[in-house]
Every structure is written in C-alpha cells, then in structure tokens.
Coordinates of C-alpha atoms in Angstrom, one line a residue:
M1 CA 85.1 127.5 129.5
K2 CA 82.4 126.9 132.1
V3 CA 81.3 129.6 134.6
R4 CA 79.2 128.8 137.7
F5 CA 77.9 131.2 140.4
W6 CA 78.1 129.8 143.9
G7 CA 77.4 133.1 145.8
V8 CA 75.9 136.3 144.5
R9 CA 75.3 138.6 147.5
G10 CA 77.2 141.5 149.0
S11 CA 77.9 142.3 152.6
L12 CA 76.5 139.3 154.5
P13 CA 74.6 136.1 153.8
V14 CA 70.8 136.4 153.8
P15 CA 69.0 133.1 153.8
G16 CA 65.2 133.0 153.8
P17 CA 62.0 133.0 151.8
K18 CA 62.6 136.4 150.1
T19 CA 66.0 135.3 148.7
E20 CA 65.3 131.7 147.6
R21 CA 65.4 132.2 143.8
Y22 CA 68.6 134.3 143.6
G23 CA 70.3 133.0 146.7
G24 CA 71.6 134.4 149.9
N25 CA 75.3 133.4 149.9
T26 CA 78.1 135.9 149.4
S27 CA 80.5 136.3 146.5
C28 CA 82.0 133.2 144.8
V29 CA 82.3 132.5 141.1
E30 CA 84.0 129.4 139.6
V31 CA 85.6 129.3 136.1
R32 CA 86.8 126.0 134.7
S33 CA 88.6 125.8 131.4
G34 CA 88.1 123.0 128.8
A35 CA 91.4 121.5 130.0
G36 CA 90.1 121.4 133.6
T37 CA 92.0 124.3 135.2
R38 CA 89.8 125.6 138.0
V39 CA 89.9 129.2 138.9
V40 CA 87.6 130.5 141.7
V41 CA 87.1 134.3 142.2
D42 CA 86.4 135.3 145.7
A43 CA 85.7 133.2 148.8
G44 CA 82.4 134.4 150.2
T45 CA 80.1 131.9 151.9
G46 CA 79.2 130.5 148.4
I47 CA 82.6 128.7 148.4
R48 CA 81.5 126.3 151.1
K49 CA 79.1 124.5 148.8
L50 CA 81.7 124.4 146.1
G51 CA 84.2 122.9 148.6
K52 CA 81.8 120.2 149.6
E53 CA 81.2 119.2 146.0
L54 CA 85.0 119.0 145.4
A55 CA 85.6 117.0 148.5
E56 CA 82.8 114.5 148.0
G57 CA 82.2 114.3 144.2
E58 CA 85.6 114.2 142.5
A59 CA 88.1 111.4 142.4
G60 CA 91.6 112.3 143.4
H61 CA 92.8 115.6 144.8
S62 CA 91.7 119.1 143.9
D63 CA 93.9 121.9 142.6
V64 CA 92.2 125.3 143.0
H65 CA 93.4 128.8 142.1
L66 CA 91.6 131.4 144.1
L67 CA 91.6 135.0 143.0
I68 CA 90.6 137.5 145.7
S69 CA 89.1 140.8 144.5
H70 CA 89.8 142.3 148.0
T71 CA 89.8 141.2 151.5
H72 CA 86.6 142.7 152.8
W73 CA 84.7 140.2 154.9
D74 CA 82.0 139.2 152.4
H75 CA 84.7 138.1 149.9
I76 CA 86.8 135.9 152.2
Q77 CA 84.4 134.8 155.0
G78 CA 83.7 131.4 153.5
L79 CA 87.3 130.2 153.2
P80 CA 87.6 128.6 156.7
Y81 CA 84.7 126.4 155.6
F82 CA 86.2 125.3 152.3
S83 CA 86.5 121.5 152.8
P84 CA 89.5 120.9 150.5
L85 CA 91.7 123.0 152.9
Y86 CA 91.5 120.1 155.4
Q87 CA 92.5 117.3 153.0
K88 CA 96.1 116.3 152.5
G89 CA 97.2 116.3 148.9
N90 CA 95.0 119.2 147.8
K91 CA 96.5 122.4 146.5
L92 CA 95.2 126.0 146.9
S93 CA 96.9 128.9 145.2
V94 CA 95.7 132.3 146.5
Y95 CA 96.2 135.5 144.5
A96 CA 95.3 139.1 145.6
R97 CA 96.6 142.7 145.4
K98 CA 99.7 143.4 147.3
R99 CA 99.4 145.7 150.3
D100 CA 102.2 147.5 152.0
D101 CA 100.8 147.2 155.6
L102 CA 99.9 143.5 155.8
H103 CA 101.0 140.3 154.0
L104 CA 98.2 138.3 152.3
Q105 CA 98.8 135.2 154.3
A106 CA 98.4 137.2 157.6
V107 CA 94.9 138.4 156.5
F108 CA 93.7 134.8 156.1
A109 CA 95.4 133.6 159.2
S110 CA 93.8 136.3 161.3
Q111 CA 90.3 135.0 160.3
T112 CA 90.9 131.8 162.3
D113 CA 92.8 133.2 165.3
D114 CA 91.5 132.5 168.7
P115 CA 88.7 133.2 169.7
Y116 CA 87.1 133.5 166.3
F117 CA 87.5 130.0 164.9
P118 CA 88.4 126.6 166.4
V119 CA 90.9 125.5 163.7
P120 CA 94.0 127.7 163.1
F121 CA 94.8 128.4 159.5
A122 CA 98.3 126.9 160.0
E123 CA 96.7 123.5 160.7
A124 CA 95.1 123.3 157.2
Q125 CA 96.3 120.0 155.5
A126 CA 96.3 121.3 151.9
E127 CA 99.4 122.8 150.3
I128 CA 98.7 126.6 150.2
A129 CA 100.7 129.2 148.2
F130 CA 100.2 133.0 148.1
S131 CA 100.9 135.4 145.3
E132 CA 100.6 139.1 145.7
L133 CA 99.7 141.1 142.6
T134 CA 100.2 144.6 141.2
D135 CA 97.2 146.6 140.0
A136 CA 97.9 145.9 136.3
A137 CA 99.3 142.3 136.7
K138 CA 99.1 139.9 133.8
F139 CA 100.0 136.2 134.3
E140 CA 99.0 132.7 133.3
I141 CA 97.4 129.8 135.3
S142 CA 98.1 126.8 133.1
D143 CA 95.9 127.5 130.0
V144 CA 94.1 130.4 131.6
K145 CA 95.4 133.9 131.0
V146 CA 94.7 136.4 133.7
A147 CA 94.7 140.3 133.5
C148 CA 94.0 142.7 136.3
A149 CA 92.7 146.3 136.7
R150 CA 92.3 148.5 139.8
L151 CA 88.8 149.4 141.0
N152 CA 87.4 152.3 142.9
H153 CA 86.6 150.8 146.3
P154 CA 87.6 151.5 150.0
Y155 CA 91.1 150.0 150.5
I156 CA 91.1 149.1 146.8
A157 CA 89.7 146.1 144.9
T158 CA 90.9 144.3 141.8
A159 CA 89.0 143.3 138.7
Y160 CA 90.0 140.1 136.8
R161 CA 89.8 139.0 133.2
L162 CA 90.1 135.3 132.6
T163 CA 90.7 134.1 129.0
A164 CA 90.7 130.5 127.9
D165 CA 89.2 128.3 125.1
G166 CA 88.8 131.4 122.9
A167 CA 86.6 133.2 125.3
S168 CA 86.9 135.8 128.1
V169 CA 85.0 136.4 131.4
V170 CA 85.6 139.6 133.4
Y171 CA 84.8 139.9 137.1
V172 CA 84.3 143.5 138.4
S173 CA 83.4 143.6 142.1
D174 CA 83.4 145.9 144.1
T175 CA 83.6 149.4 142.6
A176 CA 82.1 152.8 143.0
P177 CA 81.2 154.9 139.9
F178 CA 84.3 156.7 138.6
S179 CA 82.8 160.1 139.2
D180 CA 81.8 161.1 142.7
I181 CA 84.6 159.9 145.0
L182 CA 88.1 158.5 144.8
F183 CA 88.8 155.6 147.2
E184 CA 92.4 154.8 148.0
D185 CA 94.2 153.2 151.0
E186 CA 93.1 155.9 153.5
F187 CA 89.8 155.9 155.3
V188 CA 87.3 158.4 153.9
E189 CA 85.8 160.2 156.9
R190 CA 83.5 162.5 155.1
P191 CA 82.6 161.4 151.5
P192 CA 81.8 164.4 149.2
S193 CA 78.2 165.2 148.6
P194 CA 76.8 163.7 145.3
G195 CA 77.7 165.9 142.4
A196 CA 80.3 167.8 144.4
E197 CA 83.3 169.0 142.4
L198 CA 86.4 166.8 142.9
P199 CA 90.0 168.0 142.8
A200 CA 91.6 167.7 139.3
K201 CA 94.1 165.1 140.4
D202 CA 91.3 162.9 141.7
R203 CA 89.3 163.3 138.4
Q204 CA 92.4 162.3 136.4
K205 CA 93.0 159.2 138.6
L206 CA 89.3 158.2 138.2
A207 CA 89.3 158.7 134.5
K208 CA 92.5 156.5 134.2
M209 CA 90.9 153.8 136.4
R210 CA 87.7 153.8 134.4
E211 CA 89.7 153.5 131.1
G212 CA 91.5 150.5 132.6
V213 CA 88.2 148.8 133.4
V214 CA 86.8 149.4 129.9
R215 CA 90.0 148.0 128.4
L216 CA 89.7 144.9 130.7
C217 CA 86.1 144.3 129.5
A218 CA 86.9 144.9 125.8
G219 CA 85.0 142.4 123.7
A220 CA 84.4 140.1 126.7
D221 CA 81.9 137.3 126.3
L222 CA 80.7 137.7 129.8
V223 CA 81.1 140.6 132.3
V224 CA 80.1 140.0 136.0
Y225 CA 79.6 143.5 137.5
D226 CA 78.9 144.8 140.9
T227 CA 75.5 146.5 140.9
M228 CA 74.8 146.5 144.6
F229 CA 74.1 150.1 145.4
T230 CA 73.9 153.7 144.2
H231 CA 76.4 155.0 146.7
Y232 CA 79.7 154.5 148.8
G233 CA 81.9 152.0 147.1
H234 CA 79.4 150.2 144.8
S235 CA 77.8 150.6 141.4
R236 CA 74.4 151.0 139.7
P237 CA 73.2 148.9 136.8
S238 CA 73.5 152.0 134.6
D239 CA 77.2 152.2 135.4
A240 CA 77.7 148.5 134.3
V241 CA 75.7 149.0 131.1
D242 CA 77.8 152.1 130.2
I243 CA 81.0 150.2 130.7
C244 CA 79.9 147.2 128.7
R245 CA 78.6 149.4 125.9
E246 CA 81.9 151.2 125.6
A247 CA 83.8 147.9 125.9
G248 CA 81.7 146.1 123.3
A249 CA 81.0 143.3 125.8
K250 CA 78.4 140.6 124.8
R251 CA 76.7 139.8 128.1
L252 CA 76.4 141.5 131.4
V253 CA 75.6 139.7 134.7
L254 CA 74.3 141.9 137.5
F255 CA 76.1 140.8 140.7
H256 CA 76.8 141.4 144.4
H257 CA 73.1 142.0 145.2
A258 CA 72.4 144.1 148.2
P259 CA 71.4 142.0 151.3
E260 CA 68.1 143.8 151.7
R261 CA 67.0 143.2 148.1
S262 CA 64.3 140.5 147.8
D263 CA 63.9 138.3 144.8
A264 CA 61.0 140.4 143.5
E265 CA 63.1 143.6 143.8
I266 CA 66.0 142.0 141.9
D267 CA 63.4 141.1 139.2
G268 CA 62.5 144.7 138.9
I269 CA 66.2 145.8 138.8
L270 CA 66.8 143.3 136.1
A271 CA 63.9 144.5 134.0
A272 CA 65.0 148.1 134.2
A273 CA 68.6 147.2 133.3
R274 CA 67.4 145.2 130.3
A275 CA 65.3 148.2 129.1
L276 CA 68.3 150.5 129.6
A277 CA 70.5 148.2 127.7
A278 CA 68.0 148.0 124.8
E279 CA 68.1 151.8 124.7
K280 CA 71.8 152.4 125.1
A281 CA 73.7 149.2 124.3
A282 CA 71.9 147.3 121.5
G283 CA 72.9 143.7 121.5
L284 CA 74.0 143.6 125.1
E285 CA 72.3 140.7 126.9
V286 CA 71.6 141.3 130.6
T287 CA 71.1 138.7 133.3
A288 CA 70.9 138.8 137.1
A289 CA 73.3 136.4 138.9
F290 CA 71.7 133.6 141.0
E291 CA 73.2 130.7 142.8
G292 CA 73.7 127.8 140.4
L293 CA 73.6 130.0 137.3
D294 CA 75.9 128.4 134.6
F295 CA 77.4 129.6 131.4
E296 CA 79.4 127.8 128.8
I297 CA 81.4 130.1 126.6
G298 CA 84.1 129.6 123.9
K299 CA 85.3 126.2 122.6
S300 CA 84.6 123.2 124.8

C-alpha cells in the first residue's frame, strides 16, 4: 500500500517562502493498494495537483474513490479543480457522513453555483456516485477495507481506517480533544472555558467517541492525525501521541498544520512531539506531513 500527501494544511492555502518545505495546500491524502485501487481522503486544494497527474500521466481512464472527512471548506475546496471530473470515461465515487439536513450531492453542487464558479457541477463529464455513511460504517472498496469512527468537531467529522496488503492507515482529521467540549450538529455559541466541568451525558459521549478512535487506530501502521491547534475543534500533538500510545500504533504523522505556522515552527512542533513520544510512547515514530511525503507499508 502506498500513501502520498498532496495537501497538509488546515483552513486555507498558504503559499509563500515560509511554507515551502511543508507546503501550503489544504488536506488531501492518496492511498493506493498493491492491486491499484485508488482511495483519496479529502479534497482540499492538494487534490488539484493529483488530478493533473492523473489526467496527464496515466493511460486510460481513472477510477477514484473519494472519502470526505467532513464538508468544511478546506476539505472540499479543491474538488472543482480536479481535472478527471471533466473527462468522459472517468469515475468518481464520493463517500461522506450522512446528514439529515442536506444531501451530499447538494453540498458539492452548491460549490459551483453561480456566481461562485463558471462550470456547474452538473456539467462534469465523469461518472459520479455518492454514498452517505453512518458514524460506524464498515465497507469495502475492491481490495481495500474501510472502517469509520465519529470525531469531535463542529458539525461532526469522520475518521477512516483503510486496510489492504496486510497494512492499515488511519486518517483522523479534524477533531478536538475528547475532554473540554462536545461538538454535535448544533452551533456552539459559547464554548465552555478550558477546564470547565462538562455535564455527565457529554462526558459519557466524549469517552465513547474517544474509545472509538482508539479502536480505529489499534495496531495501525500509520496514523495521520490533526494536530493543528490547542483549541476549538482541533487537537494538540500530545493528544495524538496519547491516542497512538493507547492504540499501539507504529507511526504518527502530524497533519492539518495551522496556516500561520511557518516551516521553522513546524520543525519545533515536530521536535517536541518526538521528545514526548520518546517519553510516553516508546517505539512510536513521529513525522510531520509535507507535500510529496510518501510511505510504502505492507506487502507490495
């Protein structure tokens, strides 16, 4: 199984000299099995470069399975620029958590409504299919097994575990720590103060959610974890290290870097995370995601 990072930032793209080494594109990770099944997780601006490679570099037509963690802008904003959408004969299968208020297809169609984009989504030439998922869904994409878990994020995000070729990679983005605040479908007007006591029912939901993430990461070869912030909907490196330690994961990749973080600042965050892992999770390898980072895990 091959894993490649095409976009590693959160919130918005940040090109420039301070982000050259880690990259400035938003979330997009490609997983390709030994049999050639291509699964892409999230469609931030990083998916544009992937699409150009698929359109220009491969013989024949592409068949892409796109897992969306959630439909916040930085995780879908690159899809209208995904070249294979506009080529007849290509196939795109889109998977995301089911919502009661809006169908998945309507979310993507609204991105390209007038006056936001010149080409309506309905005019895409590729064959597009949508699948809406439950929080704990399990399914197969050819030879790739997929399992899901709910995350603690505004309007709810989904974590994915992909297993193929005797190896597993887990994608956990975006999620707040499972301690200070519970995010659900409702807008949180006034988040509780850090350290404030939560209602018992919220603590129980958070504990169950955290258990689900630990189970999803159990024994994983690679865990890609949101370590963007220390507040409101996102995690710290220490949260990711704790999850990986409890899950017995082998390697952690710090992901969804904050847009204001320079390359030098990410270097510092990585060094601190490695020191923490050495202290608390012996044997856990820690890397910071950068555009073009590749892993090959499992049997080829």
